């Protein structure tokens, strides 16, 4: 039912190009079409001498990948092998621990992206995330690489990236880029690609009077991070130099990679902006092979595109520099109860909807997961925070729930106490459908009624996961970033989830995607003209150009064509996407 409504994606992409660049060219359209039809790929294993030459160029840092879970299996890629029980036990125990997964090239946070989902029978190597010792997942199963790139470079410098681009250009082997592997749409893996693993770029430094290269008379208190630095490490480092950085709600997300390039929300975003609002310089190898510095004084078009245009489309980031804030106290509100029934849960969501406009104006940001809420604000005193949260406190107290409202001396103190135990799960095969919900659904009684009614209807399928993490109070510079302008008027980033099982059949996987899409479509229909978060969208987002970038798309496409004239970087639903029939997406299901 849902699939029948969808235009073939390639057609849809072309239709949108016509829409946004009317007048600017039929020529572009023809080029795009021919690019799309010629997009095939070469398997790296078919060019062994070029590979060994590449390995020499990158100092021996070219590696062959193995499936993350392979130590548990007695058949790997069709060959009998010996099970390594100790290594397998470590994998079983670390299966849902992001700090364990992040150290393995073959591991992805959403493990379905390790597998070739389009295959009729499971082509991958997963454990059962709900019962990691389940022998059904292991016995008699052929463990395969699936969608994991067979070769990767442990990138140590920008010259490694240049070597990979030249290699791809001359051999036809396609590239993929991985940092910490959190991508929800499979954009950091790819069957038969050569992958650039950015995780080793671990430099981090603080400069209280950072001047973007080429600028005069502009300084920022800023922290510069190598592409591979993890969020939690940036928090610790900033705190050690008595500063605060604004970042995501998870330990292991890379601070400079996909998170930054796609937008980057934080629960402090309502006051301090998105990651793209706070970045002041990005050093990047563009697909034409040049190592460039992009900031407000040079390569401004590229800087704009990197501020929300999305990961691995405009280049491979080597490092980025971000404004900091002093260490400041924050008020935290942590509430939870047990909902007796779905009417009660619907009443809770209604109460949240009724209060969220005021809360947004009070500087609150946070997450709502079913019958629980964790919010923070840097703008109120503890007494003011209590008064602001009173309606929610009364509701939860009446249900004998738990309520904490307390001041933390720093973001790091709050993060360590609450976030590492509440952050989103990794290990289970989750997929998302999301929508940015505009302010009128909170500020008007008609809007509130409509949103409450739709959430009530949705509860029989799923409890929406809400991020109050939009730049509501932040004074953004108009035109500086590429994210959809819908971010600026939204108060919630709402998501609903579907969970696959390790052994779902192709039909079950299709059904999962279609069911989720049907439900998130209701939220799109409720909010015409709004958009969605590029990093956390539906894999099959319809009219993704408009959803993710709004009227910035035409400009982004021009920047893409300028810096990637030979189409060496491509990713699913990215700017200039070659479309789902491209070889790069052979493991994505075509619905
Ligand atoms: C558990 C979990 C919690 C999350 N919480 C938040 C949150 O609080 N706030 C938020 O905004 N988002 C959140 N996200 C989404 C997250 O920001 C994105 O998935 C982000 O892209 C992850 O970055 P990564 O380095 O881990 O991803 P990867 O999967 O390694 O890469 C993601 C994308 O970026 C590209 N890329 C990676 N490195 C580079 C580079 N150096 N140069 C160019 N392109 C690159 C990849 O090719 C890919 O397209 C969360 C995701 C998960 C799984
Ligand atoms: C690349 O070279 C290093 C060092 O010589 C070697 O250890 C590694 O196995 C090579 N990589 C591949 C894929 O052959
Ligand atoms: C987990 O798997 C093991 C081994 O297959 C099985 O014995 C056990 O019953 C399973 N546990 C649950 C909770 O399903
Ligand atoms: C790719 O090849 C083209 C044509 O041979 C050349 O002009 C271009 O510089 C190459 N790009 C890279 C990144 O090597
Ligand atoms: C649902 O729970 C609420 C709160 O506990 C209670 O007042 C109400 O009677 C319950 N409704 C049903 C239909 O059980
Ligand atoms: C909520 O949904 C249920 C059905 O799931 C319906 O019976 C009820 O009337 C709805 N409540 C409101 C307030 O819309
Ligand atoms: C945004 O600008 C307005 C008007 O200049 C100012 O009152 C407000 O404090 C600013 N907001 C933030 C979060 O800095
Ligand atoms: C998937 O695995 C579960 C648990 O091991 C099992 O009950 C179910 O039958 C399996 N499904 C398929 C399609 O094999």
GROMACS .gro file of N, CA, C and O and ligand atoms in nm, residues 342-343 346-347 350 449 452-460, ligand 6:
model
   74
  342UNK      N    1  -0.264   0.266   2.767
  342UNK     CA    2  -0.228   0.358   2.659
  342UNK      C    3  -0.302   0.492   2.670
  342UNK      O    4  -0.253   0.594   2.621
  343UNK      N    5  -0.417   0.495   2.737
  343UNK     CA    6  -0.486   0.622   2.758
  343UNK      C    7  -0.400   0.714   2.846
  343UNK      O    8  -0.387   0.834   2.822
  346UNK      N    9  -0.110   0.840   2.646
  346UNK     CA   10  -0.155   0.946   2.555
  346UNK      C   11  -0.173   1.077   2.632
  346UNK      O   12  -0.139   1.185   2.583
  347UNK      N   13  -0.222   1.067   2.756
  347UNK     CA   14  -0.240   1.187   2.838
  347UNK      C   15  -0.105   1.253   2.869
  347UNK      O   16  -0.092   1.375   2.873
  350UNK      N   17   0.010   1.434   2.565
  350UNK     CA   18  -0.069   1.558   2.551
  350UNK      C   19  -0.017   1.667   2.644
  350UNK      O   20  -0.007   1.784   2.606
  449UNK      N   21  -0.407   2.000   1.945
  449UNK     CA   22  -0.509   1.896   1.935
  449UNK      C   23  -0.473   1.796   1.824
  449UNK      O   24  -0.483   1.674   1.842
  452UNK      N   25  -0.162   1.582   1.929
  452UNK     CA   26  -0.199   1.486   2.034
  452UNK      C   27  -0.279   1.371   1.975
  452UNK      O   28  -0.257   1.254   2.011
  453UNK      N   29  -0.370   1.403   1.886
  453UNK     CA   30  -0.455   1.298   1.828
  453UNK      C   31  -0.371   1.201   1.746
  453UNK      O   32  -0.388   1.078   1.754
  454UNK      N   33  -0.275   1.253   1.669
  454UNK     CA   34  -0.193   1.164   1.587
  454UNK      C   35  -0.102   1.077   1.674
  454UNK      O   36  -0.084   0.958   1.648
  455UNK      N   37  -0.046   1.136   1.779
  455UNK     CA   38   0.039   1.054   1.867
  455UNK      C   39  -0.044   0.946   1.935
  455UNK      O   40  -0.004   0.829   1.943
  456UNK      N   41  -0.164   0.983   1.979
  456UNK     CA   42  -0.253   0.883   2.039
  456UNK      C   43  -0.277   0.767   1.943
  456UNK      O   44  -0.269   0.650   1.980
  457UNK      N   45  -0.299   0.800   1.817
  457UNK     CA   46  -0.321   0.696   1.716
  457UNK      C   47  -0.197   0.610   1.695
  457UNK      O   48  -0.207   0.490   1.669
  458UNK      N   49  -0.080   0.674   1.705
  458UNK     CA   50   0.045   0.604   1.676
  458UNK      C   51   0.085   0.510   1.789
  458UNK      O   52   0.161   0.415   1.768
  459UNK      N   53   0.034   0.535   1.910
  459UNK     CA   54   0.079   0.458   2.027
  459UNK      C   55   0.057   0.308   2.014
  459UNK      O   56   0.131   0.229   2.072
  460UNK      N   57  -0.046   0.269   1.936
  460UNK     CA   58  -0.068   0.125   1.922
  460UNK      C   59   0.046   0.062   1.841
  460UNK      O   60   0.070  -0.059   1.847
  597LIG     C1   61  -0.698   0.758   2.138
  597LIG     O1   62  -0.698   0.645   2.053
  597LIG     C2   63  -0.791   0.547   2.090
  597LIG     C3   64  -0.780   0.431   1.994
  597LIG     O2   65  -0.648   0.388   1.984
  597LIG     C4   66  -0.933   0.603   2.085
  597LIG     O3   67  -1.022   0.506   2.134
  597LIG     C5   68  -0.941   0.728   2.172
  597LIG     O4   69  -1.065   0.789   2.158
  597LIG     C6   70  -0.833   0.827   2.133
  597LIG     N1   71  -0.833   0.940   2.226
  597LIG     C7   72  -0.826   1.066   2.185
  597LIG     C8   73  -0.825   1.169   2.294
  597LIG     O5   74  -0.819   1.097   2.068
   0.00000   0.00000   0.00000
